[in-house]
Coordinates of C-alpha atoms in Angstrom, one line a residue:
M2 CA -12.8 -52.7 -36.8
P3 CA -11.4 -50.3 -39.5
L4 CA -13.8 -48.6 -41.9
L5 CA -13.2 -48.9 -45.6
L6 CA -14.2 -46.5 -48.3
E7 CA -15.6 -46.7 -51.8
T8 CA -15.7 -43.5 -53.9
I9 CA -18.0 -43.8 -56.8
K10 CA -18.6 -41.3 -59.6
I11 CA -22.3 -40.4 -60.2
E12 CA -22.9 -38.2 -63.2
D13 CA -26.5 -37.1 -64.0
G14 CA -27.9 -40.2 -62.2
D15 CA -25.4 -42.6 -64.0
I16 CA -23.3 -44.7 -61.5
H17 CA -19.9 -45.2 -63.1
D18 CA -18.0 -48.6 -63.1
L19 CA -20.1 -50.0 -60.2
S20 CA -19.0 -53.6 -61.0
Y21 CA -15.3 -52.7 -60.2
H22 CA -16.3 -51.1 -56.9
Q23 CA -18.5 -54.1 -56.0
T24 CA -15.7 -56.5 -56.7
R25 CA -13.2 -54.5 -54.5
C26 CA -15.8 -54.2 -51.7
D27 CA -16.5 -57.9 -51.7
R28 CA -12.8 -58.8 -51.9
S29 CA -11.8 -56.4 -49.1
R30 CA -14.6 -57.6 -46.8
H31 CA -13.7 -61.2 -47.4
E32 CA -10.0 -60.7 -46.9
L33 CA -10.2 -58.4 -43.8
F34 CA -13.4 -59.6 -42.0
G35 CA -14.0 -63.1 -43.4
S36 CA -17.3 -61.9 -44.9
I37 CA -18.8 -64.3 -47.5
D38 CA -21.9 -62.3 -48.3
T39 CA -22.2 -59.3 -50.6
L40 CA -23.1 -55.7 -49.8
D41 CA -25.4 -54.8 -52.6
L42 CA -24.0 -51.4 -53.5
L43 CA -26.5 -50.8 -56.3
S44 CA -29.5 -51.1 -54.0
A45 CA -27.9 -48.9 -51.4
I46 CA -27.1 -46.0 -53.7
Q47 CA -29.8 -43.3 -54.3
A48 CA -28.1 -41.6 -57.2
P49 CA -28.7 -37.8 -57.6
T50 CA -30.1 -37.2 -61.0
K51 CA -28.4 -33.9 -62.0
G52 CA -24.7 -33.0 -61.7
I53 CA -21.5 -34.8 -60.9
Y54 CA -21.2 -36.3 -57.4
R55 CA -18.7 -38.2 -55.4
C56 CA -20.7 -41.1 -53.7
R57 CA -18.7 -41.9 -50.5
I58 CA -19.6 -45.2 -49.0
L59 CA -18.1 -46.1 -45.6
Y60 CA -18.3 -49.8 -44.7
N61 CA -16.8 -52.8 -43.0
E62 CA -19.0 -55.8 -42.5
N63 CA -22.0 -53.5 -43.1
I64 CA -22.5 -50.1 -44.7
H65 CA -22.1 -47.4 -42.1
S66 CA -22.9 -44.3 -44.3
I67 CA -23.4 -43.1 -47.8
D68 CA -22.8 -39.4 -48.7
Y69 CA -23.2 -37.6 -52.0
L70 CA -20.8 -34.7 -52.4
P71 CA -20.7 -32.3 -55.3
Y72 CA -17.4 -32.9 -57.2
T73 CA -14.7 -30.5 -58.3
A74 CA -11.5 -31.9 -59.6
K75 CA -8.2 -30.9 -57.9
E76 CA -5.9 -29.0 -60.2
I77 CA -2.5 -30.7 -60.4
H78 CA 0.5 -29.1 -62.0
T79 CA 3.5 -30.0 -59.8
L80 CA 4.4 -33.4 -58.6
K81 CA 7.4 -34.6 -56.5
V82 CA 8.8 -38.1 -56.0
I83 CA 8.9 -38.9 -52.3
P84 CA 10.2 -42.1 -50.7
S85 CA 7.9 -43.6 -48.1
N86 CA 7.2 -47.0 -46.5
I87 CA 3.5 -46.2 -46.3
V88 CA 1.1 -49.2 -46.4
Y89 CA -2.3 -48.7 -48.0
D90 CA -3.3 -52.1 -49.4
Y91 CA -7.0 -51.6 -48.8
K92 CA -9.0 -48.4 -49.4
Y93 CA -9.3 -47.4 -45.8
A94 CA -11.4 -44.4 -44.7
N95 CA -8.5 -43.3 -42.5
R96 CA -6.2 -41.6 -44.9
E97 CA -4.2 -39.8 -42.2
A98 CA -0.8 -41.2 -43.4
L99 CA -1.4 -40.2 -47.0
D100 CA -2.7 -36.7 -46.0
T101 CA 0.3 -36.2 -43.7
L102 CA 2.7 -37.2 -46.5
L103 CA 1.2 -34.6 -48.8
Q104 CA 1.1 -31.9 -46.1
M105 CA 4.8 -32.4 -45.5
H106 CA 5.4 -31.4 -49.2
S107 CA 3.2 -28.4 -49.5
D108 CA 5.5 -27.0 -52.2
V109 CA 3.8 -29.3 -54.8
D110 CA 0.2 -30.1 -55.7
E111 CA 0.7 -33.9 -55.4
V112 CA 3.4 -36.5 -54.5
I113 CA 4.4 -39.7 -56.3
I114 CA 5.2 -42.2 -53.6
E115 CA 8.4 -44.2 -54.1
K116 CA 8.4 -47.4 -52.1
E117 CA 11.3 -49.9 -51.9
G118 CA 12.9 -48.1 -54.9
Y119 CA 9.8 -48.2 -57.2
L120 CA 7.2 -45.7 -58.0
T121 CA 3.7 -46.6 -56.8
D122 CA 0.8 -44.0 -56.7
T123 CA 0.0 -40.5 -55.8
T124 CA -2.0 -39.8 -52.6
I125 CA -5.2 -39.6 -54.5
A126 CA -4.8 -41.6 -57.6
N127 CA -3.0 -44.4 -59.5
I128 CA -0.5 -43.1 -62.1
A129 CA 0.6 -44.0 -65.6
F130 CA 3.4 -42.9 -67.9
Y131 CA 3.5 -42.8 -71.7
N132 CA 6.6 -44.1 -73.5
G133 CA 5.6 -43.1 -77.0
K134 CA 3.8 -46.4 -77.7
Q135 CA 2.0 -47.5 -74.6
W136 CA 0.7 -46.2 -71.3
I137 CA 2.6 -47.9 -68.4
T138 CA 1.4 -48.1 -64.8
P139 CA 3.5 -49.2 -61.9
A140 CA 3.4 -53.0 -61.3
R141 CA 3.4 -52.4 -57.5
P142 CA 0.7 -49.8 -56.7
L143 CA -0.1 -48.9 -53.1
L144 CA -3.7 -49.5 -53.9
E145 CA -5.2 -51.4 -56.8
G146 CA -7.7 -48.7 -57.9
T147 CA -10.9 -49.5 -59.8
M148 CA -10.1 -47.3 -62.8
R149 CA -6.7 -48.9 -63.1
A150 CA -8.2 -52.4 -62.9
K151 CA -10.7 -51.4 -65.7
L152 CA -8.0 -50.0 -68.0
L153 CA -5.7 -53.0 -67.4
E154 CA -8.6 -55.4 -68.2
E155 CA -9.3 -53.4 -71.4
G156 CA -5.6 -53.6 -72.5
F157 CA -5.2 -49.9 -72.5
L158 CA -2.6 -50.0 -69.6
H159 CA 0.4 -52.2 -69.2
K160 CA 2.1 -53.0 -65.9
K161 CA 5.9 -52.5 -65.4
E162 CA 8.2 -51.8 -62.4
I163 CA 9.2 -48.1 -62.7
K164 CA 12.1 -46.4 -60.9
K165 CA 12.4 -42.6 -60.7
E166 CA 15.4 -42.8 -62.9
D167 CA 13.1 -44.2 -65.7
L168 CA 11.0 -41.0 -65.7
K169 CA 13.2 -39.5 -68.4
T170 CA 12.0 -42.2 -70.9
Y171 CA 8.4 -41.1 -70.6
T172 CA 6.8 -38.2 -72.4
H173 CA 3.5 -37.9 -70.6
V174 CA 1.9 -38.6 -67.2
A175 CA -1.7 -39.3 -66.3
L176 CA -3.6 -39.8 -63.0
M177 CA -6.5 -42.1 -62.7
N178 CA -9.2 -42.8 -60.1
A179 CA -12.9 -43.3 -60.0
M180 CA -13.6 -39.6 -60.1
L181 CA -10.9 -38.4 -62.5
G182 CA -11.2 -41.2 -65.0
F183 CA -7.9 -41.2 -66.9
K184 CA -6.6 -37.6 -66.8
I185 CA -3.5 -36.7 -68.8
L186 CA -1.6 -33.9 -67.2
N187 CA -0.7 -31.4 -70.0
H188 CA 1.2 -28.8 -68.0
F189 CA 3.1 -30.4 -65.2
K190 CA 6.5 -30.6 -63.6
I191 CA 7.9 -33.6 -61.7
K192 CA 10.6 -32.9 -59.1
T193 CA 12.8 -35.8 -58.2

């Protein structure tokens, strides 16, 4: 039975966006294992009170482990659009295919995965592009991330199918995940 992963930001004892993680955990367990109960993430987390931590929960039908790792953001300046048929519909703990894809392109900090002709995500985050009026996120992500879900629900993000040829119409790029929040890359280069 595969292990799933939730990565939750804890900052000075504050657990960020827990309801979105709980929703994804419940949905994944139901769809993959037929579970109808809820793993109560809040009662399982013992939040460190000082500093920024990546709370890493491994689970399937039950919680297998919870680790609290001090967090340092990865610096990203160069991205490259890479075609791939990778499947990552659920947040699996096994990220070997994603890690291999990035290792194959060590000339850049991160890759933007192009699947079936459309841009999806990077290996560590959902992505968004600014068109001068709105932030647009790919309509077909590899994984529907919790921060992406929150920003869509708030109306900050808008979904659209994006091809690499469309990149020239956008002025900014941002990465988003539970740990980064919504991070606009100011000094970046995208190789296509």
